[in-house]
Amino acid sequence: MLRTVSSVVVMFVYWVVLSGFFTPFLLAAGLASSIAVVWIVRRMGLVDPEGHPIHLAPRATLYWPWLAKEIVKSAWDVTKVILSPRLPIQPTLVRFRPSQHTEVGLVTHANSITLTPGTITIEASRDEFLVHALTTAGAEGVTGGDMDARVARFERGA
Amino acid sequence: MFAAATLAILVTLALAIIRAILGPTVFDRAQAGNTTGTMAVLLLAVIGFLNGRPEFLDLAIVYGLLNLVGTIAVLKFFRYGDLGDPGEAEPPPAATREDPVERRRASQASPLLGRVSGKPGGGHPLTVVLDIASWISLAGGGFFCVVGGIGLLRMPDFYTRMHAASVTETLGAGLILLGLMLQAGFTLVAVKLAIIGMLILFTSPAATNALAKAGMARGIEPLLGPREGASSKR
């Protein structure tokens, strides 16, 4: 129930931000639409810890800045590779087993790998991730387990 | 400074279009198309500032959503030969689960498309520091966009090109949006820019993953580096 209420709140805030009008009619219309949408989505069974993972929000405030830092670092590395006249790449495929248990955790891990330039998740399943890395250093970064541990902590939530 | 960012985006667009024409595989073209889409989103945002018309931001949000749906549709068509194909029985690839939410949001956004109360730039007493930070951010963003575009042309195979494109889509797009947010100050415009940034950060890995997976499924072998090939260096 709490999750339903928070879905409505998120939808409504999104409406207000995009509309930018604060007349009673439009605010009421926005609230009505938000409730209608959440009602339909609830019937579809999507208002669950996976569809609306609001319980992870406190943890995200710690994880996202770390991810942003990683993105900047690896983007800079890839930039140096691209601009280097020799184009020093060693494309590598690595497989490893992720330690997350929930779908949200696995998706977060897979997408974090893809988001950091230089590594792309090709296959992501509970048992194994297949990652393509631009350099061996990038591949070692992925299998090193730092991100894996952080996502596992993120997934457990607050 | 908006003009400089616009120029960088246009250069990147041109590089992506060259890659789209060169191909050689349909997945290279899809990747180039995806980068073109991201650049179009950024272009809409920057042009909105250039002309003082924040309505363009709403167009950018909608375009960002269409870009994701379009890329997935093209990939699905080339993988299964039919858009109505239910696909495989296994669970969907990472994070395509995000898109029902996003689509729902799109349908909410459209009724009030193009009405913003905030005005970028004008009317806000910006400090010199903010202006300089914004300028650096825009210039840096433009630089990383172009670098990604160059990489898209220089890299030897489909998978390595995707790494180049991800520089454009993360740091390039992020810094340009940050630069614009610094210009907007605490307004609805800044919130919309943040939404565009989130949209790119959530959808681009989904599209990238779908692309890589589709490439693998269609038997495009990744070129592996000297260490893998020669195996003497360890």
XYZ file of C-alpha atoms in Angstrom:
392
model
C 0.000 0.000 0.000
C 2.800 2.341 0.951
C 4.429 1.511 -2.358
C 1.226 2.414 -4.227
C 1.024 5.762 -2.456
C 4.650 6.527 -3.230
C 4.088 5.588 -6.904
C 1.236 8.103 -7.060
C 3.401 10.738 -5.403
C 6.277 10.159 -7.851
C 3.916 10.291 -10.842
C 2.268 13.449 -9.568
C 5.562 15.226 -8.926
C 6.622 14.271 -12.441
C 3.384 15.742 -13.818
C 3.834 18.988 -11.910
C 7.437 19.354 -13.054
C 6.548 18.864 -16.687
C 3.438 21.025 -16.571
C 4.733 23.993 -14.634
C 1.169 25.213 -14.051
C -0.219 25.444 -10.563
C -3.922 26.134 -11.173
C -6.321 24.004 -9.090
C -7.852 22.390 -12.187
C -4.572 21.245 -13.670
C -3.220 20.025 -10.342
C -6.425 18.026 -9.797
C -6.234 16.645 -13.341
C -2.623 15.616 -12.717
C -3.504 13.908 -9.467
C -6.433 12.098 -11.110
C -4.209 10.910 -13.988
C -1.516 9.743 -11.581
C -4.034 7.750 -9.558
C -5.588 6.277 -12.719
C -2.181 5.238 -14.094
C -1.067 3.668 -10.822
C -4.411 1.868 -10.541
C -3.973 0.344 -14.008
C -0.342 -0.527 -13.364
C -1.269 -2.117 -10.034
C -3.749 -4.343 -11.848
C -0.887 -5.335 -14.139
C 1.008 -6.362 -11.034
C 3.889 -4.008 -11.689
C 3.817 -1.981 -8.472
C 6.269 -4.279 -6.708
C 9.829 -4.016 -5.391
C 11.031 -4.442 -8.974
C 8.727 -2.018 -10.792
C 9.021 0.726 -8.203
C 12.173 0.113 -6.147
C 11.689 3.100 -3.880
C 13.200 1.206 -0.936
C 16.585 1.549 -2.649
C 16.420 5.351 -2.805
C 18.503 6.010 0.362
C 21.226 3.656 -0.839
C 21.149 5.188 -4.331
C 22.336 8.491 -2.903
C 25.544 6.685 -1.942
C 25.858 4.442 -4.993
C 25.140 6.948 -7.781
C 27.877 9.431 -6.876
C 30.381 6.559 -6.773
C 29.101 5.359 -10.166
C 29.359 8.890 -11.564
C 32.985 9.062 -10.422
C 33.714 5.707 -12.086
C 32.039 6.873 -15.312
C 34.190 10.003 -15.419
C 37.388 8.032 -14.726
C 36.780 5.383 -17.358
C 35.456 7.895 -19.902
C 38.771 9.706 -19.539
C 40.670 6.432 -20.040
C 38.705 5.612 -23.189
C 39.212 9.168 -24.439
C 42.976 8.738 -24.139
C 42.748 5.463 -26.053
C 40.654 7.012 -28.833
C 42.936 10.011 -29.242
C 46.159 7.998 -29.085
C 47.667 7.613 -32.573
C 48.484 3.923 -31.948
C 44.948 3.121 -30.790
C 46.155 0.846 -27.960
C 43.182 -1.463 -27.556
C 43.100 -5.060 -26.352
C 39.429 -6.051 -26.744
C 38.641 -8.771 -24.230
C 35.660 -10.929 -23.348
C 35.318 -11.907 -19.701
C 32.791 -14.063 -17.880
C 32.149 -13.933 -14.176
C 29.470 -14.727 -11.644
C 27.636 -11.720 -10.128
C 26.850 -11.869 -6.433
C 23.471 -10.074 -6.567
C 20.287 -11.951 -5.697
C 17.453 -9.715 -6.882
C 16.527 -8.766 -10.448
C 16.913 -5.086 -9.609
C 20.410 -5.748 -8.281
C 21.434 -7.736 -11.352
C 20.049 -5.104 -13.733
C 21.760 -2.343 -11.765
C 25.066 -4.198 -11.946
C 24.734 -4.970 -15.670
C 23.735 -1.408 -16.520
C 26.483 0.077 -14.370
C 29.033 -1.970 -16.307
C 27.542 -0.815 -19.601
C 27.367 2.807 -18.464
C 31.047 3.000 -17.613
C 32.768 3.551 -20.953
C 35.147 0.776 -21.928
C 32.993 -2.095 -20.682
C 29.708 -3.447 -22.059
C 27.518 -6.194 -20.636
C 26.501 -8.524 -23.461
C 24.747 -11.270 -21.530
C 23.403 -10.857 -18.021
C 21.918 -13.749 -16.126
C 21.788 -14.792 -12.509
C 24.689 -17.195 -12.974
C 26.950 -15.381 -15.339
C 27.731 -12.001 -16.887
C 29.480 -11.814 -20.252
C 31.318 -8.517 -20.568
C 33.189 -7.013 -23.505
C 36.009 -4.710 -22.455
C 38.025 -2.351 -24.621
C 41.260 -2.924 -22.737
C 42.584 -5.622 -20.429
C 42.738 -3.019 -17.669
C 38.995 -2.426 -18.128
C 38.333 -6.175 -17.989
C 40.322 -6.465 -14.782
C 38.324 -3.589 -13.322
C 35.094 -5.501 -13.953
C 36.261 -8.823 -12.554
C 38.004 -7.065 -9.658
C 34.757 -7.190 -7.691
C 34.639 -3.614 -6.399
C 31.493 -2.727 -8.348
C 30.028 -6.152 -7.614
C 30.403 -5.618 -3.872
C 28.999 -2.100 -4.044
C 25.941 -3.158 -6.049
C 25.369 -6.043 -3.617
C 25.378 -3.537 -0.773
C 23.113 -1.190 -2.789
C 20.684 -4.038 -3.466
C 20.314 -4.865 0.214
C 19.012 -1.336 0.683
C 18.889 0.715 3.836
C 29.093 29.401 -25.614
C 25.833 27.727 -26.600
C 26.954 28.168 -30.177
C 30.215 26.310 -29.422
C 28.317 23.431 -27.814
C 25.938 23.366 -30.785
C 28.884 23.192 -33.143
C 30.443 20.275 -31.216
C 27.133 18.427 -31.293
C 26.771 19.007 -35.032
C 30.309 17.711 -35.650
C 29.521 14.583 -33.621
C 26.284 14.173 -35.569
C 28.221 14.351 -38.818
C 30.725 11.717 -37.586
C 27.877 9.430 -36.523
C 26.187 9.837 -39.889
C 29.437 8.926 -41.665
C 29.567 5.761 -39.561
C 25.921 5.060 -40.409
C 26.733 5.321 -44.121
C 29.931 3.253 -43.855
C 28.265 0.501 -41.863
C 29.398 -2.199 -42.538
C 26.922 -4.221 -40.459
C 23.376 -3.231 -39.656
C 24.387 -3.107 -35.982
C 26.999 -0.453 -36.710
C 24.269 1.547 -38.372
C 21.910 1.007 -35.451
C 24.654 2.187 -33.055
C 25.256 5.248 -35.209
C 21.516 5.860 -35.279
C 21.390 5.644 -31.506
C 24.221 8.163 -31.140
C 22.473 10.409 -33.658
C 19.370 10.222 -31.490
C 21.244 11.172 -28.316
C 22.863 14.065 -30.154
C 19.446 15.182 -31.379
C 18.200 15.251 -27.780
C 21.185 17.375 -26.722
C 20.814 19.593 -29.782
C 17.161 20.255 -28.941
C 18.121 21.178 -25.375
C 20.968 23.489 -26.409
C 18.972 25.145 -29.191
C 16.229 25.796 -26.659
C 18.767 27.842 -24.701
C 20.293 29.419 -27.794
C 16.907 30.801 -28.825
C 15.528 31.289 -25.313
C 12.728 28.805 -25.954
C 12.525 26.292 -23.094
C 9.656 24.473 -24.841
C 12.358 22.613 -26.731
C 13.185 20.697 -23.554
C 9.852 18.901 -23.668
C 10.547 17.938 -27.248
C 13.935 16.640 -26.126
C 12.322 14.442 -23.449
C 9.838 12.976 -25.910
C 12.537 12.505 -28.512
C 14.704 10.680 -25.983
C 11.870 8.243 -25.301
C 11.188 7.718 -29.004
C 14.881 7.110 -29.586
C 14.941 4.189 -27.165
C 11.753 2.662 -28.551
C 13.035 3.175 -32.101
C 16.383 1.493 -31.430
C 14.733 -1.480 -29.731
C 12.246 -1.766 -32.607
C 14.973 -1.744 -35.264
C 16.988 -4.336 -33.336
C 13.980 -6.555 -32.826
C 13.150 -6.380 -36.508
C 16.651 -7.384 -37.550
C 16.867 -10.128 -34.980
C 13.499 -11.767 -35.549
C 12.369 -10.290 -38.851
C 9.024 -9.299 -37.356
C 8.069 -6.558 -34.923
C 5.206 -8.646 -33.528
C 7.492 -11.544 -32.660
C 7.184 -12.449 -28.984
C 10.938 -12.985 -28.900
C 12.581 -15.644 -26.849
C 11.238 -17.312 -23.751
C 14.083 -16.218 -21.497
C 13.667 -13.054 -19.408
C 14.180 -9.791 -21.302
C 17.685 -8.329 -21.510
C 18.918 -6.132 -18.715
C 16.844 -3.053 -18.018
C 14.408 -3.193 -20.914
C 12.118 -3.465 -17.930
C 12.519 0.228 -17.424
C 10.614 1.160 -20.530
C 7.025 0.520 -19.498
C 7.596 3.078 -16.774
C 9.146 5.529 -19.184
C 6.392 5.082 -21.730
C 3.827 5.676 -19.058
C 5.585 8.875 -18.210
C 5.648 9.914 -21.854
C 1.914 9.572 -22.105
C 1.611 11.812 -19.086
C 3.969 14.363 -20.471
C 2.286 14.929 -23.800
C -0.922 16.779 -22.811
C 1.002 19.760 -21.523
C 3.809 19.650 -24.001
C 5.580 22.893 -24.531
C 4.545 24.922 -21.519
C 7.247 25.974 -19.146
C 7.182 28.790 -16.681
C 10.912 29.059 -16.170
C 13.141 31.032 -18.460
C 16.723 29.930 -19.018
C 19.448 32.445 -18.606
C 17.401 35.637 -18.667
C 16.245 37.174 -15.428
C 18.605 35.257 -13.163
C 21.500 37.129 -11.584
C 24.173 34.601 -12.410
C 27.463 34.937 -10.715
C 30.602 34.978 -12.767
C 31.731 31.752 -11.114
C 28.617 29.904 -12.215
C 29.044 31.236 -15.705
C 32.631 30.056 -15.912
C 31.729 26.632 -14.496
C 28.931 26.346 -17.024
C 31.230 27.357 -19.864
C 33.862 24.789 -18.849
C 31.189 22.132 -18.535
C 29.708 22.885 -21.958
C 33.134 22.961 -23.599
C 34.133 19.696 -21.889
C 30.862 18.072 -22.894
C 31.351 19.157 -26.485
C 34.898 17.807 -26.418
C 33.844 14.356 -25.148
C 30.983 14.207 -27.663
C 33.396 14.808 -30.524
C 35.914 12.309 -29.061
C 33.177 9.673 -29.025
C 32.365 10.541 -32.630
C 36.025 10.192 -33.631
C 36.176 6.853 -31.825
C 33.076 5.729 -33.684
C 35.066 6.161 -36.894
C 38.486 4.987 -35.677
C 37.599 1.802 -33.811
C 38.071 -1.413 -35.797
C 34.893 -3.381 -35.089
C 31.307 -3.108 -33.952
C 31.919 -3.857 -30.265
C 34.853 -1.500 -29.853
C 32.810 1.255 -31.536
C 30.159 0.844 -28.867
C 32.740 1.775 -26.236
C 33.481 4.993 -28.117
C 29.777 5.815 -28.361
C 29.394 5.370 -24.627
C 31.874 8.220 -24.005
C 29.522 10.496 -25.958
C 26.454 9.224 -24.176
C 27.736 9.428 -20.620
C 30.342 12.117 -20.080
C 29.600 14.142 -23.243
C 25.858 14.324 -22.713
C 26.236 14.644 -18.942
C 28.579 17.619 -19.044
C 26.510 19.472 -21.650
C 23.364 18.976 -19.567
C 25.257 20.046 -16.425
C 26.436 23.181 -18.224
C 22.871 24.005 -19.206
C 21.630 23.346 -15.663
C 24.174 25.801 -14.288
C 22.764 28.359 -16.711
C 19.180 27.643 -15.689
C 19.694 27.967 -11.941
C 16.992 26.700 -9.552
C 14.119 26.550 -12.019
C 11.816 23.982 -13.562
C 14.095 24.104 -16.580
C 16.948 22.683 -14.508
C 14.675 19.903 -13.240
C 13.720 19.045 -16.819
C 17.364 18.936 -17.822
C 17.968 16.550 -14.922
C 15.088 14.404 -16.186
C 16.651 14.310 -19.653
C 19.958 13.273 -18.077
C 18.290 10.490 -16.073
C 16.460 9.380 -19.183
C 19.713 9.063 -21.119
C 21.458 7.305 -18.221
C 18.661 4.768 -17.812
C 17.857 4.120 -21.453
C 21.287 4.174 -23.081
C 22.614 1.044 -21.317
C 19.361 -0.760 -22.170
C 19.790 0.117 -25.857
C 23.526 -0.673 -25.768
C 22.927 -4.037 -24.123
C 20.169 -4.891 -26.635
C 22.532 -3.938 -29.487
C 25.449 -6.005 -28.203
C 23.209 -8.962 -27.498
C 21.576 -8.743 -30.928
C 25.017 -8.526 -32.545
C 26.157 -11.647 -30.691
C 22.937 -13.487 -31.553
C 23.450 -12.717 -35.240
C 26.943 -14.123 -35.043
C 29.062 -10.967 -35.216
C 32.353 -12.150 -33.755
C 34.135 -9.615 -31.594
C 37.642 -8.819 -32.651
C 39.787 -9.844 -29.721
C 42.954 -8.067 -28.732
C 46.573 -9.044 -29.226
C 46.734 -10.674 -25.812
C 43.856 -12.968 -26.583
C 44.977 -13.713 -30.134
C 48.707 -14.228 -29.694
C 48.421 -15.717 -26.189
C 52.205 -15.557 -25.894
C 52.106 -12.311 -23.929
C 50.845 -13.067 -20.484
